[in-house]
Structures are given as C-alpha cells and as structure tokens.
Coordinates of C-alpha atoms (C1' of nucleotides) in Angstrom, one line a residue:
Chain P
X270 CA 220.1 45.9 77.2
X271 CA 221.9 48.2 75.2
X272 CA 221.5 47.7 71.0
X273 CA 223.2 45.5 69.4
X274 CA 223.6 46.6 65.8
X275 CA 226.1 43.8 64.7
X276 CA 224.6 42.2 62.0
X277 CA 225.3 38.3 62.4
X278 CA 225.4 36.6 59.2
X279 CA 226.5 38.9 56.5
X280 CA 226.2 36.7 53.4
X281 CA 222.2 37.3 54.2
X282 CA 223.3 41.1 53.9
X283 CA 225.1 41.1 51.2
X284 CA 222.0 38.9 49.5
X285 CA 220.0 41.6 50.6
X286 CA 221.4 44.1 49.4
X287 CA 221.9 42.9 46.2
X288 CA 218.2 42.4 45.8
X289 CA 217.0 46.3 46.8
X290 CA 220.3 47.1 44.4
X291 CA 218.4 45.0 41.6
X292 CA 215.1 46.5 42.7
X293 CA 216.9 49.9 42.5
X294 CA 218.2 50.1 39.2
X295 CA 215.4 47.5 37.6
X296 CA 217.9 44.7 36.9
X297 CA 222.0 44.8 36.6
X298 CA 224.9 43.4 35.4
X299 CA 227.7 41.2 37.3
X300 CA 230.3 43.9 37.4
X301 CA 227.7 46.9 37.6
X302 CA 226.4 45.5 41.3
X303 CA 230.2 44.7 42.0
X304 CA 231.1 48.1 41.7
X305 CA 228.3 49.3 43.4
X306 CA 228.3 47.6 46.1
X307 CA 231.9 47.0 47.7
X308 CA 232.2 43.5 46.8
X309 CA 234.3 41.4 44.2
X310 CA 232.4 40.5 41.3
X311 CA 232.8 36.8 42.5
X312 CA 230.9 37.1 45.5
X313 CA 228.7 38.7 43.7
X314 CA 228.1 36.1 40.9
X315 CA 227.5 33.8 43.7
X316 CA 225.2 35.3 45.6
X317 CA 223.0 36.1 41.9
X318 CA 223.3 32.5 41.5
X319 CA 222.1 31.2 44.4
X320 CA 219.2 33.7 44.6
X321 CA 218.3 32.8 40.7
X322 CA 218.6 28.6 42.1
X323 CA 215.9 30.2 44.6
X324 CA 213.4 31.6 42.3
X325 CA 214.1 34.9 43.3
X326 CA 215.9 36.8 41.1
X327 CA 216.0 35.6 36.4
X328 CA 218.6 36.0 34.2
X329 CA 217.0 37.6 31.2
X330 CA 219.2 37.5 28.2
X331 CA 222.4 38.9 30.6
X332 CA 221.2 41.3 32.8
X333 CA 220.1 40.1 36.4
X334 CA 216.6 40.9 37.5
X335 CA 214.1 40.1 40.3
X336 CA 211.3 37.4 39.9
X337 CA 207.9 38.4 40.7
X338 CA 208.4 36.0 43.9
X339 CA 208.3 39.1 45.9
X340 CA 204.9 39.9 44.4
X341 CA 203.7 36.8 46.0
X342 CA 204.8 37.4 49.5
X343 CA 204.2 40.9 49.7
X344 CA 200.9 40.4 48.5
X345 CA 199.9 37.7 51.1
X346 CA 201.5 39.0 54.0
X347 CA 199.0 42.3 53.1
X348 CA 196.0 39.8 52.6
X349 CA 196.7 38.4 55.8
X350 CA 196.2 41.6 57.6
X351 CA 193.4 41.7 59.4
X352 CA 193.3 45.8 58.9
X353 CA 193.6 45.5 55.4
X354 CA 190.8 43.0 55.4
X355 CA 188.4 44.9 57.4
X356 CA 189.2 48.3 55.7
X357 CA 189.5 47.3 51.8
X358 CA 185.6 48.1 50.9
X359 CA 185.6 50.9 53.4
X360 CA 188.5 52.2 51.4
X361 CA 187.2 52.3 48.5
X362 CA 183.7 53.7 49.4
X363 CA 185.9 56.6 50.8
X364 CA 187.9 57.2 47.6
X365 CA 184.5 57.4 45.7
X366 CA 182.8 59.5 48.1
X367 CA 185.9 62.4 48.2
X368 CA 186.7 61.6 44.7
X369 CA 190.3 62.3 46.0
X370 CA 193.4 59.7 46.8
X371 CA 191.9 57.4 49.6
X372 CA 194.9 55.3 51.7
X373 CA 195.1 52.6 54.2
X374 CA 198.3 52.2 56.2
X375 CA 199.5 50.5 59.0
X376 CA 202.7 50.6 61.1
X377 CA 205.4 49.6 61.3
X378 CA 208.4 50.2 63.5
X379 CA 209.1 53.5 63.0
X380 CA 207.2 53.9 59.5
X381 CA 203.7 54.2 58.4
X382 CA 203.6 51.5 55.7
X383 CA 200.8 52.5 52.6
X384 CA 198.7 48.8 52.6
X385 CA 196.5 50.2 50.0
X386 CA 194.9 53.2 47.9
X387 CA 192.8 53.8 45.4
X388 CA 191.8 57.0 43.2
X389 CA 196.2 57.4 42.8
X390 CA 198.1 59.1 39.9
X391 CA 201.1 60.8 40.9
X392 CA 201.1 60.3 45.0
X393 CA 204.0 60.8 46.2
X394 CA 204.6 57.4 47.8
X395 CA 203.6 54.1 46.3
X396 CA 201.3 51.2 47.7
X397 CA 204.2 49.2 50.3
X398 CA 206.1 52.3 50.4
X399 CA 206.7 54.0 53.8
X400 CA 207.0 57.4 55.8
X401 CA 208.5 58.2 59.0
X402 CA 205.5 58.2 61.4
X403 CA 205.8 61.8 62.3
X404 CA 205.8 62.9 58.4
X405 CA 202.5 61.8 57.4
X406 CA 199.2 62.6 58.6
X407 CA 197.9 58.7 58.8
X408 CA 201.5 58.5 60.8
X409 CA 200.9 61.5 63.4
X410 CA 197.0 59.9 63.7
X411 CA 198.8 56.5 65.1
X412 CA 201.3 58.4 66.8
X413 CA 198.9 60.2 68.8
X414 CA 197.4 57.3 70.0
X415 CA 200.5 55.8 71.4
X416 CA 201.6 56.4 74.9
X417 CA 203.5 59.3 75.7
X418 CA 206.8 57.5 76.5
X419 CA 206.4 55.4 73.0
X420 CA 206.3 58.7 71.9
X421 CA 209.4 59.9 73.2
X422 CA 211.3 56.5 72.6
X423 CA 210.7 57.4 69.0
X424 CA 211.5 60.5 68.9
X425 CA 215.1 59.8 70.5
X426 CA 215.6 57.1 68.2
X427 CA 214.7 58.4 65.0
X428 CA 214.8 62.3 65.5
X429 CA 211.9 64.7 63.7
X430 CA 213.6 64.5 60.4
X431 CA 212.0 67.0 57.6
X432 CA 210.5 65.7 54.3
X433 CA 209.5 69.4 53.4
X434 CA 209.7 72.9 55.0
X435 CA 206.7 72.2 56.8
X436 CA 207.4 69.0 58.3
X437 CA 207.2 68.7 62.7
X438 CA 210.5 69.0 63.6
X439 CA 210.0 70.8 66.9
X440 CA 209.2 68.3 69.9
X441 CA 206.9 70.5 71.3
X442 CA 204.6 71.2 68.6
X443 CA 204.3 67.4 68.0
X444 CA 203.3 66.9 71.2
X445 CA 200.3 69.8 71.4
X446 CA 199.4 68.7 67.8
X447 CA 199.2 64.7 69.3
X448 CA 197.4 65.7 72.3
X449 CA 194.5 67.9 69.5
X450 CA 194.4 64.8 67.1
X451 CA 193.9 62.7 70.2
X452 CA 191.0 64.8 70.8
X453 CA 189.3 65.4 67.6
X454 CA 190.3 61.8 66.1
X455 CA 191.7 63.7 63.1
X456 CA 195.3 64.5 61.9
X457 CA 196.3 66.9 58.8
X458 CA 199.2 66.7 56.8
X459 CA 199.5 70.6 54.9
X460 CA 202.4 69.9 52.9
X461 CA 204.5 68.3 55.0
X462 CA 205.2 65.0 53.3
X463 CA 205.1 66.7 50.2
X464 CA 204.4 70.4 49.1
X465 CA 201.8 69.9 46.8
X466 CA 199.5 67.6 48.6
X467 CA 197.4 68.2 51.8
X468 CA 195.3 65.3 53.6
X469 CA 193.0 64.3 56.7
X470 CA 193.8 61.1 58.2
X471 CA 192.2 59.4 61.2
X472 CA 193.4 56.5 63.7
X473 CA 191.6 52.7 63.7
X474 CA 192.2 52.3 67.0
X475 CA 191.6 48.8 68.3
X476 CA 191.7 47.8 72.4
X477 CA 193.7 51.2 73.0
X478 CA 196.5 50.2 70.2
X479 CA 196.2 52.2 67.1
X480 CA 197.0 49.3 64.6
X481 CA 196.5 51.7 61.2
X482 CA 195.4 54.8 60.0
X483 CA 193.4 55.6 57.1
X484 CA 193.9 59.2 55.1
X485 CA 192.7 61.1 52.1
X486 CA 195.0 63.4 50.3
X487 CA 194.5 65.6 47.3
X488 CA 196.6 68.0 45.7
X489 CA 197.1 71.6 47.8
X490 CA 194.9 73.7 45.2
X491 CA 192.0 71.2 45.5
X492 CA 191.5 69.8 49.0
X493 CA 192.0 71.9 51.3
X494 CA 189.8 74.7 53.3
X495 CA 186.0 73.3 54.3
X496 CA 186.7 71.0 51.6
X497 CA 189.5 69.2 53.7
X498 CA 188.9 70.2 57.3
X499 CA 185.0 69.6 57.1
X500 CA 184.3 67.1 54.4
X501 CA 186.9 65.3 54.0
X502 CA 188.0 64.9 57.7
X503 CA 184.3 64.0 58.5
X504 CA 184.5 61.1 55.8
X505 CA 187.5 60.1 56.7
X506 CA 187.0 59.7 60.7
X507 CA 184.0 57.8 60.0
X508 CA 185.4 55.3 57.6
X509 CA 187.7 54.2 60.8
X510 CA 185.4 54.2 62.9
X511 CA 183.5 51.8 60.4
X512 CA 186.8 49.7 60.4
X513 CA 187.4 49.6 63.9
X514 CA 183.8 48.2 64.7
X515 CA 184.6 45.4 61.7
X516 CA 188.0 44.5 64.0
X517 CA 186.0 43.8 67.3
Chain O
X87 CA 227.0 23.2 30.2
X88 CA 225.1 20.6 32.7
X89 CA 223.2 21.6 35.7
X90 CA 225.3 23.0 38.4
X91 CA 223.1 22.9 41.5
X92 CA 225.7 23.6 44.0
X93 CA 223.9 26.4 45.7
X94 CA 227.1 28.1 46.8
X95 CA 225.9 31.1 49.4
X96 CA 224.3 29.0 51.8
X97 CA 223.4 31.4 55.0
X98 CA 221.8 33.0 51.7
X99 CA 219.7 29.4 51.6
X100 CA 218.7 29.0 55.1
X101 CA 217.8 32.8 55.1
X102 CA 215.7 32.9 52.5
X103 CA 214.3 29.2 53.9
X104 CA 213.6 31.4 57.0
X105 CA 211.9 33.8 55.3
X106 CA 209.4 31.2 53.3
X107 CA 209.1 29.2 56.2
X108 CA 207.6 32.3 58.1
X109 CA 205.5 33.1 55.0
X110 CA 204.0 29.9 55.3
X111 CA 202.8 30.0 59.0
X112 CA 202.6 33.5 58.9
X113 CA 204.8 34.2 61.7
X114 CA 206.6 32.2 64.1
X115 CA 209.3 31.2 66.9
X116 CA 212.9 30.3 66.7
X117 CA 212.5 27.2 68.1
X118 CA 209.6 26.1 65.9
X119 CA 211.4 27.3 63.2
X120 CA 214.8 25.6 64.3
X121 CA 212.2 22.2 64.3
X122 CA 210.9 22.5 61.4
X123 CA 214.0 23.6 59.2
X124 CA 217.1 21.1 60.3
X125 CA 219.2 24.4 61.9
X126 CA 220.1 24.9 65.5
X127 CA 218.2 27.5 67.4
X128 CA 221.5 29.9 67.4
X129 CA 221.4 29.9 63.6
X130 CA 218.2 30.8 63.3
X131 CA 218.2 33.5 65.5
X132 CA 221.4 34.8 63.8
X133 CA 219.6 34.7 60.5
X134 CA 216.4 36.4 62.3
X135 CA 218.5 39.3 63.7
X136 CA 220.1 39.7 60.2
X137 CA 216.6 39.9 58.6
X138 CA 215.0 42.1 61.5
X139 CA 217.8 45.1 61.5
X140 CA 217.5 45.0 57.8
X141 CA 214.1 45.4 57.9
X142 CA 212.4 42.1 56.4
X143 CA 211.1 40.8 59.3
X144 CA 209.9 42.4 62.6
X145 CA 209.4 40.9 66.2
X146 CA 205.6 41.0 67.5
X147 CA 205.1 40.0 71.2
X148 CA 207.4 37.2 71.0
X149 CA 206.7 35.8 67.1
X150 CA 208.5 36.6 64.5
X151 CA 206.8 37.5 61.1
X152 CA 207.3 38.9 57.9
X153 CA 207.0 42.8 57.4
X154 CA 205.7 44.8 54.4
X155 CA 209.2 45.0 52.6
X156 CA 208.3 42.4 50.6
X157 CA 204.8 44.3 49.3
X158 CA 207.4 47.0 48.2
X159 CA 209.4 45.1 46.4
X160 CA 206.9 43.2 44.7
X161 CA 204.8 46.2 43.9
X162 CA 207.9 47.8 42.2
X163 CA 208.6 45.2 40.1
X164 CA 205.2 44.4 38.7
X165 CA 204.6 48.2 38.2
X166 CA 207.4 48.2 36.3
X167 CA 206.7 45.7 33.8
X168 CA 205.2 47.0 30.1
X169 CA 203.0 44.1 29.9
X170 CA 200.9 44.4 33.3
X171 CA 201.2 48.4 32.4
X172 CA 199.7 48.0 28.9
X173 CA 197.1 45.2 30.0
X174 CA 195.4 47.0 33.4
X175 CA 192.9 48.6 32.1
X176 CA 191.8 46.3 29.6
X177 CA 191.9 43.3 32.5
X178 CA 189.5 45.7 34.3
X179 CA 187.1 46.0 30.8
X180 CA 187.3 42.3 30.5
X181 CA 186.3 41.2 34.2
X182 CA 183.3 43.6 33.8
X183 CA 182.3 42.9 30.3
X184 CA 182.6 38.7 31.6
X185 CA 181.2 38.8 34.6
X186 CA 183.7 36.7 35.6
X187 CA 187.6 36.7 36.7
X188 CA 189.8 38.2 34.5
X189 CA 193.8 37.3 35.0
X190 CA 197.1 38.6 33.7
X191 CA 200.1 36.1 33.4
X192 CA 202.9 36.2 32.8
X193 CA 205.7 33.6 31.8
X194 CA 208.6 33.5 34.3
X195 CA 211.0 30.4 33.5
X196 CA 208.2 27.4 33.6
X197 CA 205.7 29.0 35.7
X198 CA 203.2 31.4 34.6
X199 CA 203.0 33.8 37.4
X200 CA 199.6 36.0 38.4
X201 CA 200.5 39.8 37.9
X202 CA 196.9 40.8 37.9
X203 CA 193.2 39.5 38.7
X204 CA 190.1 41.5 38.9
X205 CA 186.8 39.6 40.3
X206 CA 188.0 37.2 42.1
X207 CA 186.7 35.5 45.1
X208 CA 187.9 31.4 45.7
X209 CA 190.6 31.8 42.8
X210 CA 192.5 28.8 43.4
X211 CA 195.8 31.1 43.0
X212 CA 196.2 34.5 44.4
X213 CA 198.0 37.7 42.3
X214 CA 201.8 36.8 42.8
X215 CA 201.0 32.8 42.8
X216 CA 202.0 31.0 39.8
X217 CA 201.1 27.4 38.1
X218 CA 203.6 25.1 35.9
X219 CA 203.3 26.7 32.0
X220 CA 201.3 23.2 30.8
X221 CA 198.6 22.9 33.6
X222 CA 196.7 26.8 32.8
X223 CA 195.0 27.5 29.8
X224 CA 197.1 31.0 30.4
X225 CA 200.6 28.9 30.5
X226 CA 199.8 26.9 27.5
X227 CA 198.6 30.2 25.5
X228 CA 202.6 30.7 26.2
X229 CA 203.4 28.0 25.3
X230 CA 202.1 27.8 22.1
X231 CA 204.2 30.6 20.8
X232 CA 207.4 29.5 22.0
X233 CA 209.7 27.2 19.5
X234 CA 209.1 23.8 19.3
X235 CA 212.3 23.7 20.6
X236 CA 211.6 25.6 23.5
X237 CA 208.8 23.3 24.1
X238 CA 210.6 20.3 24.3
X239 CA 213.0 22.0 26.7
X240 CA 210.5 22.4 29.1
X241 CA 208.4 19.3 28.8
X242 CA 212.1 17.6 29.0
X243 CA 213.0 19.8 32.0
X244 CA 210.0 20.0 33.8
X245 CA 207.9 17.1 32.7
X246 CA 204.0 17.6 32.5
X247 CA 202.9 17.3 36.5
X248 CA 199.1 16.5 36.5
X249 CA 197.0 19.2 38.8
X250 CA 193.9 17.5 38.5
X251 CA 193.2 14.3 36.1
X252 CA 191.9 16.7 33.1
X253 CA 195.8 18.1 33.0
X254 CA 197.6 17.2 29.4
X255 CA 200.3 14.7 31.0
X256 CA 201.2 13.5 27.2
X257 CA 203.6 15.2 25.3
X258 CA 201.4 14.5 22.0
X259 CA 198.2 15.9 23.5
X260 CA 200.3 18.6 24.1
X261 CA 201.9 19.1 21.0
X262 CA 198.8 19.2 19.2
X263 CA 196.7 21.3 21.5
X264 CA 199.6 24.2 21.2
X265 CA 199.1 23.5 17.4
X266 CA 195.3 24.4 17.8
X267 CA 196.0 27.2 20.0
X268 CA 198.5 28.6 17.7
X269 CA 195.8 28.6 14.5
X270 CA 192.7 30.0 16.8
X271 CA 195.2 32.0 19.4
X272 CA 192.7 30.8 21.9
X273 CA 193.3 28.4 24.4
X274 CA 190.9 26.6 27.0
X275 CA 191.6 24.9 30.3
X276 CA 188.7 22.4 32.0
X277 CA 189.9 21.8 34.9
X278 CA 193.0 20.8 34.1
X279 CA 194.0 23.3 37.2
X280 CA 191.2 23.1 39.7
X281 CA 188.2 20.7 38.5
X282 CA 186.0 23.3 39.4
X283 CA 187.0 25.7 37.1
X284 CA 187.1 26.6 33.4
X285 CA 188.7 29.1 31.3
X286 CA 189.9 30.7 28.3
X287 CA 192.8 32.7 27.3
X288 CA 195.0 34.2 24.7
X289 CA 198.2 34.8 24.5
X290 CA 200.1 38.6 24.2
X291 CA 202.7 37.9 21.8
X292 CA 205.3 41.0 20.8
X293 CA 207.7 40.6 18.1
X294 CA 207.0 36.7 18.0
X295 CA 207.9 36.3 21.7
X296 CA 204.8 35.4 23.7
X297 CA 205.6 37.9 26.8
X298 CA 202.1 36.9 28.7
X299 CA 198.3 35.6 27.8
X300 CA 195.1 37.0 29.2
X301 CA 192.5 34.9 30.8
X302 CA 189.1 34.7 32.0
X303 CA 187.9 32.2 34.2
X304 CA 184.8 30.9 36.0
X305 CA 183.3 28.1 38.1
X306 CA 182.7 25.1 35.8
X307 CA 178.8 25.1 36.0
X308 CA 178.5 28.9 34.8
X309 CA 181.6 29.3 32.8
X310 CA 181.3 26.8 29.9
X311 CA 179.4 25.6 26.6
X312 CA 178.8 28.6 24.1
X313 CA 179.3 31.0 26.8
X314 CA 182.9 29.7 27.3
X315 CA 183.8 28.9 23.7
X316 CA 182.2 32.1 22.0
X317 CA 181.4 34.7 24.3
X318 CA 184.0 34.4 26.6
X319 CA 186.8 33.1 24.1
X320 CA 186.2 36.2 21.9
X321 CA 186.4 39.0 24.2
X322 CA 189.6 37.4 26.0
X323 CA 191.5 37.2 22.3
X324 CA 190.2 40.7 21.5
X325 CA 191.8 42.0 24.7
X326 CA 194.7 40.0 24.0
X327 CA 195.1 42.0 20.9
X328 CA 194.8 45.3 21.7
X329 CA 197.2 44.9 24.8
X330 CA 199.4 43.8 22.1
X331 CA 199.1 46.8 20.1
X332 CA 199.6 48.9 23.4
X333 CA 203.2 47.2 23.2
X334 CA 204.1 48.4 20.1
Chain S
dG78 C1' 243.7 40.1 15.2
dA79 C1' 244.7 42.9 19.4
dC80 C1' 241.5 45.1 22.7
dT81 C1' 237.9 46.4 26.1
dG82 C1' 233.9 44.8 28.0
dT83 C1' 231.2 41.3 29.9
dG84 C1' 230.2 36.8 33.0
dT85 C1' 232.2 32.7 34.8
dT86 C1' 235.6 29.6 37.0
dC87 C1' 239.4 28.4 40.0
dT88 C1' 242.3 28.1 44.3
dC89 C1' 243.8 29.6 48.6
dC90 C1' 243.0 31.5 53.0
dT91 C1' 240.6 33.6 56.6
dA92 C1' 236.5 35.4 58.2
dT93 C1' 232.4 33.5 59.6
dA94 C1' 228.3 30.9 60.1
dC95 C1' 227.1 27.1 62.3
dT96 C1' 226.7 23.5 66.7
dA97 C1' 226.2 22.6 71.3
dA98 C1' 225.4 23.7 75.7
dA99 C1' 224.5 26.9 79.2
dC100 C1' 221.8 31.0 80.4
dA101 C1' 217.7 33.9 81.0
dA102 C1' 213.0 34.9 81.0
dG103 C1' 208.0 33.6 80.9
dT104 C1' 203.9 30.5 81.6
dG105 C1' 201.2 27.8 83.9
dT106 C1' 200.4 23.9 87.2
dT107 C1' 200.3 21.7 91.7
Chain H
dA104 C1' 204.9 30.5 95.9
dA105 C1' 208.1 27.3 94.2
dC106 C1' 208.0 24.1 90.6
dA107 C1' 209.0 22.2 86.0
dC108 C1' 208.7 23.3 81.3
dT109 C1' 208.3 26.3 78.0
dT110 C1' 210.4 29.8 75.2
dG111 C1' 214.3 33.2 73.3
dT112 C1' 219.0 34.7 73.9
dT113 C1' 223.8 34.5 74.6
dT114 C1' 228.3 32.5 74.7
dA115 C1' 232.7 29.8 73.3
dG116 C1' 235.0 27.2 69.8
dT117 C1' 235.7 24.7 65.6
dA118 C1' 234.9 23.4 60.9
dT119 C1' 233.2 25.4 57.1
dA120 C1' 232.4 27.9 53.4
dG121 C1' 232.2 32.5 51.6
dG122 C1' 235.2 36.1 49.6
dA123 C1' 239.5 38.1 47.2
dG124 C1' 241.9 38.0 43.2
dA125 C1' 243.6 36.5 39.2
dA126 C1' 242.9 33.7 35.2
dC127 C1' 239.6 32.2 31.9
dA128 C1' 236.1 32.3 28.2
dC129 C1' 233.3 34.8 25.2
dA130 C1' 231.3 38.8 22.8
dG131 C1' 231.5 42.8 20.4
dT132 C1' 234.4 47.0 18.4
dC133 C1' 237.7 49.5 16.2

DNA sequence: GACTGTGTTCTCCTATACTAAACAAGTGTT
DNA sequence: AACACTTGTTTAGTATAGGAGAACACAGTC
C-alpha cells in the first residue's frame, strides 16, 4: 500500500522527457538534448525518430521540434470537459463584466489546472498551465470544499510550498482560511501566486465534489479593496453558481 | 536515402498508441485497452503507470484518461509560432467582418493543421485537427506556393485521397488549379472536404515559402455564388496580406 | 586540407519491456 | 450470503530490443 515510485518502462520516460526538453527550449539539436539529458546521443536520435515516424515531433531544416499534435489532444481532452463546457459563456460574460482577467480551472491531482481565460496579457500562468492547489485562490476555493482528511493527505504529500512571501505555508492558517471560504463561497489570493496580482475565486461545486473553480485576477493597484472583495467576489460567486446549476 | 520505417523505440510506440487510444474513447481500462491494442494486460499497465507518475494520464474511479498536460504542451507550441501570433487578431476581424468561420492553417509535413478558428459551430475539424494538404482550399493555398517539385513529392508520397467526390483526385486538375491559385492567390474548396461546406482562402507566403493560408468557410447554401467568390474571397486575401506584412 | 561541429549508422551486450498465469478486489446475480 | 464473472494488479522468467560507444558522413570554418 505503500508508493511505488519505480517507473516501469523507461524508454516511455526518456520519450517524455525529450518532448517537455523540446517544448522547453522550442526545438533542439541531437547532441544539445544528449547533453542535456544524461543520455547518449544514440538513444537519443532514436527516440527523435520514432517520435517524428509518430507525428509528434518535425525535423525542420535540422533542429528537432514538436508537431502541433499536442494542440490536438490538449484541445479535445479540454472540449470534452464537461466544466469547461458548462462554464465557457459564463466565463466570458465574467471577463466583460469585471473588465479584469476572468479564469476557469479545474483540478487535478495536486494542481489547479487553468482550462481557460479571457481578458489576459501578462498573467502569470498560461491557459493549461498549473498551480499547487494551495497557491491560488481558484486552488484554496476547491480545496476548501474537500474533506478534511483529503486536506491533510495533501498537505503531507506535497507540503505548503511558497510561490511568494505571502503564500500559506502555515497549516493552521490554511485550515481557518478553508473553513471561512467554506462559509462565504469565496477565496482571495493577495499576492500569493504572484506579487503583483490579487484575485477572488469561487468553488463549482457539483454533488459535494468541487470539480473546478472559477477566479478573476487583476493586477494589485487595480483590483483590490471594494473593488475585489465586493464587486468582484460577488460576480465571481455567482458565475459558479450559474455553472454549477448548468452541471445538474 | 529510402524510407526507413523501422520505428526503433518501441515501448515509445505502444505508449504513445496508449495514449491515442485513450484520446479516442476518452478514457478507459487496461483490459479494454489490452483488447483493443494487441498487448498483454501487464504491458499496458506498465505503460499506464509510466504515463500516470509522469503526469500524462491520471486514474479516475477505476478509468484511466488523459490529463491536461497535453493542453500545455499544445498551447506552448502554437503560442509560440510567428504565424498564429501575427494572424490572431486579423482571424478575429475576418470571422466578424464574414459572418462566417474564419481558420488559420498551417502546413505541417502533408497535412494542414488548424492553429486557429473563430465562429465555429459543426466545423468538420476542430483547432489542432488537420486535413491532407490537397483536400482544403487552405492546404491547396499551400500548395500552390511550394515548387513544382515539392508538389510532385507529395502527390507521389501521399497520393490525392478523396474526402468527398468534389476532392481533386487527378494530378492534372491539380496542377492547374495551383496554377490559378498562384495568379489570383485565392483558392476555393466546394466540398471537396465536407459536401456541406464551401470556402475560400489565401495563402501567407514569407520570403517565397508559403508558411500558412487563411480561410473562411460556411455551410454550402449561405456561403457561395458572388458572396463566396467576391465578398468573401476578397477579404480572406486582404487578411492574408497584411498577416504577411506582420511577418516581415 | 586538417579541424570542429553536427547528425547518423553500426555492433555488442545487458538492462528491460514484454508474456503468461496467478492474485486481488469489486459487482451484481441467484 | 456465497456465487461466478468482472475488473486491475502483481509476480516470475525469458527473449528482446534499447542503449553505450565508437566509427562514419557531412557541413561549415579557419
């Protein structure tokens, strides 16, 4: 019962890796990835070439990239999501009514995975990007709707790790600032992801499983105050609650 | 110099079969998967541990499925890509000044692949989806620009599929239709993908290389006649330029 | 024309990814 | 409840095939 971290077949490793290395430094060389990675330049050349017979990596004029084959699984696993489905107009209503950064995510083991926005420029994380659950306001939000001992399992697995001075690191705070969001269906985020932005974010809570959040962040000078605690958060709870009756 | 197909990694294969496979029934079991690929249970649950501690897939209740890695990856790399940078906004001014669905392509080996789409509803292809270069009035915008050479490559390699019974199957059709597109930098497809649809597009062509083609498209009884030929056709090459000047 | 830098190919050997069968854990049926 | 009949997981054991490493080809540079 105990975890088994052994990873079985390590050629599917290796593959892997060699894809996020790709996606990491936007295409790469043979030798480059070789060095990289701890792996002779022979392994891999063969794992490039069986990933280009795939379809999933090209071979523009020397350098190895990725194919946009990812684009088409990523974007249809999102499609599929019924969340996503029932929040995508709500969404956007939301990002013209704060005229602020207005974000769907969902979790997802231990992160908070960003499904969608709309209204972005320089937000910090990027649509399919993730947080640790307990950096983010949407994150806290589905947090505090998970039972007390999912709580604690995720604690001791993954620790309170800071993204900023701000961050929850202490145990107990989380818990007291669960138990309020629980209460007033709203979680903020004052620079704790990242310094410059503050946010509201509130659960969609379906059949007692919170199965995504959805938040509104703007940068520190501009949303924050009534602004964020009044009109914001009260845009922002309602547009889940709009979502959750769409998931019944 | 001829075709190696030896595909040498092959847990790398069955892996990324896994992964397709899942994609496909969006989600499912070992066994069903060990059915439907020719693998023993074993291997497929060593390949779906592999995947699951590196984060690509994740364990519902019971049924495997695909997580939101993918949407990362796929993000990133079309983000990333001048073409789908320079041609956003002007995809957005297009499917609003049409009324109709505007599309980005662009070429990746013999398939023109769907960055971007704005307006769509029953698109037969989703963003990430791609069609064979000769069966989209996008793919054989493409075409058109690439050396005769290049042409013969393809139609050699690939051979001309039909989609519907309007697709050019004959290589002189072809030929001459890429020489028409090439002198009015407009080409049209009438249901040579989907019977039900028509469209026109124009190819984005940098430095004599045709790096993508912009399209609008629309259900065959709206989107046709003058509307389709003029209207349409104009605005679609006009955005095709100024994308092209973007590049610059 | 020697000299780095690529990517590709080759051969040998061992790590390793499969198969098969037994095991465990659920589900639902009588 | 005990029953078969699912499913997923685990475990040996063997054949395989993936990786190391050097040699090769090829390009560009001085």
């Amino acid at each position: 019962m105990g975890d088994t971290d052994t990873i079985t077949v390590q050629a599917t490793e290796t593959s892997m890796q060699i894809v996020e290395e790709l996606y990491d430094r936007d295409g790469a060389g043979v030798t480059e990835l070789a060095d990289a990675m701890d792996v002779s330049k022979s392994a891999v050349h063969n794992h490039l070439s069986t990933l280009r017979t795939l379809g999933y990596v090209k071979n523009t004029n020397g350098t190895y990239e990725l194919t946009h084959r990812f684009l088409r699984i990523g974007f249809g696993t999102r499609e599929r999501n019924p969340v996503y489905q029932a929040a995508q107009s709500e969404i956007r209503k939301l990002a013209r009514n704060t005229n602020a950064v207005a974000n769907l995510v969902v979790p997802e083991n231990a992160d908070a995975v960003y499904l969608h926005r709309i209204g972005a420029r320089d937000h910090p994380i990027s649509i399919g990007g993730s947080v640790k659950l307990h950096a983010a306001a949407a994150g806290k939000a589905i947090l505090a709707f998970r039972s007390a001992d999912a709580v604690d399992e995720y604690v001791g697995r993954h620790g309170l790790d800071p993204k900023t001075d701000r961050t929850v690191t202490d145990r107990a705070t989380l818990r007291s600032e669960l138990r309020s969001i629980r209460d007033r269906n709203i979680a903020f985020d004052r620079g704790e992801l990242d310094p410059d932005w503050q946010c509201a974010a509130s659960p969609v809570v379906v059949d007692g499983d919170p199965v995504g959040a959805v938040s509104v962040s703007g940068p520190s000078d501009e949303m924050q105050g009534k602004r964020l605690e009044e009109d914001t958060a009260g845009l922002v709870s309602s547009a889940a609650k709009t979502i959750e009756l769409e998931l019944l």
